[in-house]
Amino acid sequence: MKEAKLYQKLKEKRLKCLACSNECIISNGKKGICGVRKNINGKLQLLVHGMPCAVHVDPIEKKPLYHFLPGSLAFSIGTIGCNFKCPWCQNWDISQNRDENFFSKELLTPKKAVSLAILYGCKSIAYTYNEPAIFSEYIKDIAKLAKKEGLKNILVTNGYFTKESFDFLNKEHLIDAANIDLKAFKDETYRKYCGSVKGIKPVLENIKRFHKAKIHIEVTTLIIPNLNDSKKELKQIAEFIASIDKNIPWHISRYFPQYKMDEKKHPVTKIETLKLAEKIGKATGLRYVYIGNV
Ligand code: SF4
Ligand code: SF4
């Protein structure tokens, strides 16, 4: 646990968290939506600083990033908690976990994270599995040391950073690459399913923001039948990416029903649907469209 930096003090010991665009107002003794940022006596504490619950060495292609350090390994770190509650979450057991006993028993200090990444021959550190914005301060402490050792820093994110949290990480050019989810093109999907407070707008802004900052980005969409697989919506997503840069890779990922998803209403994605999305992406002018998770 460590005091967070991304917050503002309000009256009566209440706080406004600035780590993600939910911008929770947190009363004394309470946590924000993500469950890992707690107001303790008028100070915001990041409960998971140094306390990841998932640490693995993954091929970078698994993030997925296909155009950044291909063939290399990424030292991957995730914590419990998330600012979203997607009912299709593949990592729901950690992202929706609010059990403080689920934190790692052994502290993974920033120094130790960097030493382990080097020991395992990784070229980068990826902040992944759950939403990294919620543990931005832990990222910054690791990323600064990683950078000094020549390692790259990668975010695998739902794109819900605030301008403040983005600047906090980007000020010293600490982030080199990101895979950003674009889960749908409907504001309602973000609000109703993901539980995001401000809908899709921050995600679209952040894709532009990351690109403008010259951070290498790739975009992923999990194609879910009867949710985001209409021709119209796929075209809107592809057109949005292409309007920023036709060289941004678009990963269209196959969905398998799990967690809270109703298998009858949202069955596994047909290969034909993925091929249709690929065709739409290419027709829009995107140069790199990849079908994944098949
Ligand atoms: S990171 Fe987001 S969800 Fe978590 S407390 Fe801060 S504003 Fe709320
Ligand atoms: S944003 Fe990602 S990690 Fe969080 S609930 Fe949604 S799918 Fe899971």
CSV table of N, CA and C and ligand atoms in Angstrom, one decimal, residues 6 16-26 31-38 44 82-84 131 133-136 160 162 197, ligand 1:
chain,number,residue,atom,x,y,z
A,6,LEU,N,-2.7,10.5,-7.7
A,6,LEU,CA,-3.7,11.0,-8.6
A,6,LEU,C,-5.1,11.2,-7.9
A,16,LYS,N,-11.6,13.1,-4.7
A,16,LYS,CA,-11.9,12.8,-6.0
A,16,LYS,C,-10.7,12.1,-6.7
A,17,CYS,N,-10.9,10.8,-7.1
A,17,CYS,CA,-9.8,10.1,-7.7
A,17,CYS,C,-9.7,10.5,-9.2
A,18,LEU,N,-8.5,10.7,-9.6
A,18,LEU,CA,-8.2,11.1,-11.0
A,18,LEU,C,-7.5,10.1,-11.8
A,19,ALA,N,-7.4,8.8,-11.3
A,19,ALA,CA,-6.7,7.8,-12.1
A,19,ALA,C,-7.4,7.3,-13.3
A,20,CYS,N,-8.8,7.3,-13.2
A,20,CYS,CA,-9.5,6.9,-14.4
A,20,CYS,C,-10.7,7.8,-14.6
A,21,SER,N,-11.3,7.7,-15.8
A,21,SER,CA,-12.4,8.6,-16.1
A,21,SER,C,-13.7,8.4,-15.4
A,22,ASN,N,-13.8,7.4,-14.5
A,22,ASN,CA,-14.9,7.3,-13.6
A,22,ASN,C,-14.9,8.4,-12.6
A,23,GLU,N,-13.7,8.9,-12.3
A,23,GLU,CA,-13.5,10.0,-11.4
A,23,GLU,C,-14.4,9.9,-10.1
A,24,CYS,N,-14.2,8.8,-9.4
A,24,CYS,CA,-15.0,8.5,-8.2
A,24,CYS,C,-14.8,9.6,-7.2
A,25,ILE,N,-15.9,9.9,-6.5
A,25,ILE,CA,-15.9,10.7,-5.3
A,25,ILE,C,-15.9,9.7,-4.1
A,26,ILE,N,-14.9,9.7,-3.3
A,26,ILE,CA,-14.8,8.7,-2.3
A,26,ILE,C,-14.8,9.3,-0.9
A,31,LYS,N,-13.9,2.8,-0.7
A,31,LYS,CA,-13.1,2.6,-1.9
A,31,LYS,C,-13.8,3.1,-3.1
A,32,GLY,N,-13.0,3.3,-4.2
A,32,GLY,CA,-13.6,3.6,-5.4
A,32,GLY,C,-14.2,2.4,-6.1
A,33,ILE,N,-14.8,2.6,-7.3
A,33,ILE,CA,-15.4,1.5,-8.0
A,33,ILE,C,-14.5,0.3,-8.2
A,34,CYS,N,-13.2,0.6,-8.5
A,34,CYS,CA,-12.2,-0.4,-8.8
A,34,CYS,C,-11.8,-1.3,-7.6
A,35,GLY,N,-12.1,-0.8,-6.4
A,35,GLY,CA,-11.9,-1.6,-5.2
A,35,GLY,C,-10.4,-1.6,-4.7
A,36,VAL,N,-9.5,-0.8,-5.4
A,36,VAL,CA,-8.1,-0.8,-4.9
A,36,VAL,C,-7.6,0.5,-4.5
A,37,ARG,N,-8.5,1.5,-4.5
A,37,ARG,CA,-8.1,2.9,-4.1
A,37,ARG,C,-9.1,3.3,-3.0
A,38,LYS,N,-8.5,3.5,-1.8
A,38,LYS,CA,-9.3,3.7,-0.6
A,38,LYS,C,-9.0,5.0,0.1
A,44,LEU,N,-5.9,9.3,-0.2
A,44,LEU,CA,-6.2,8.2,-1.0
A,44,LEU,C,-5.0,7.2,-1.1
A,82,CYS,N,-10.8,-3.7,-11.0
A,82,CYS,CA,-11.0,-3.0,-12.3
A,82,CYS,C,-12.0,-1.9,-12.2
A,83,ASN,N,-11.8,-0.9,-13.1
A,83,ASN,CA,-12.8,0.2,-13.2
A,83,ASN,C,-14.0,-0.2,-14.0
A,84,PHE,N,-14.0,-1.3,-14.7
A,84,PHE,CA,-15.1,-1.8,-15.5
A,84,PHE,C,-15.6,-3.1,-14.9
A,131,GLU,N,-7.3,-3.6,-15.4
A,131,GLU,CA,-7.0,-2.3,-16.0
A,131,GLU,C,-5.9,-1.6,-15.3
A,133,ALA,N,-4.8,1.5,-15.4
A,133,ALA,CA,-5.0,2.9,-15.0
A,133,ALA,C,-5.2,2.9,-13.4
A,134,ILE,N,-5.9,1.9,-12.9
A,134,ILE,CA,-6.2,1.9,-11.5
A,134,ILE,C,-5.0,1.8,-10.6
A,135,PHE,N,-3.9,1.3,-11.2
A,135,PHE,CA,-2.6,1.3,-10.4
A,135,PHE,C,-1.5,2.1,-11.0
A,136,SER,N,-1.9,3.2,-11.5
A,136,SER,CA,-1.0,4.1,-12.3
A,136,SER,C,0.3,4.4,-11.5
A,160,TYR,N,-9.4,4.0,-20.4
A,160,TYR,CA,-10.2,4.9,-19.5
A,160,TYR,C,-9.3,5.8,-18.7
A,162,THR,N,-7.6,9.2,-17.4
A,162,THR,CA,-7.9,10.6,-17.5
A,162,THR,C,-6.8,11.4,-18.2
A,197,VAL,N,-18.7,5.1,-16.2
A,197,VAL,CA,-19.5,6.3,-15.8
A,197,VAL,C,-19.7,7.2,-16.9
B,1,SF4,S1,-9.2,4.4,-10.6
B,1,SF4,FE1,-11.2,4.9,-11.4
B,1,SF4,S2,-12.6,3.4,-10.6
B,1,SF4,FE2,-10.8,3.4,-9.3
B,1,SF4,S3,-11.2,4.9,-7.7
B,1,SF4,FE3,-10.1,6.0,-9.2
B,1,SF4,S4,-11.8,6.9,-10.5
B,1,SF4,FE4,-12.7,5.2,-9.3
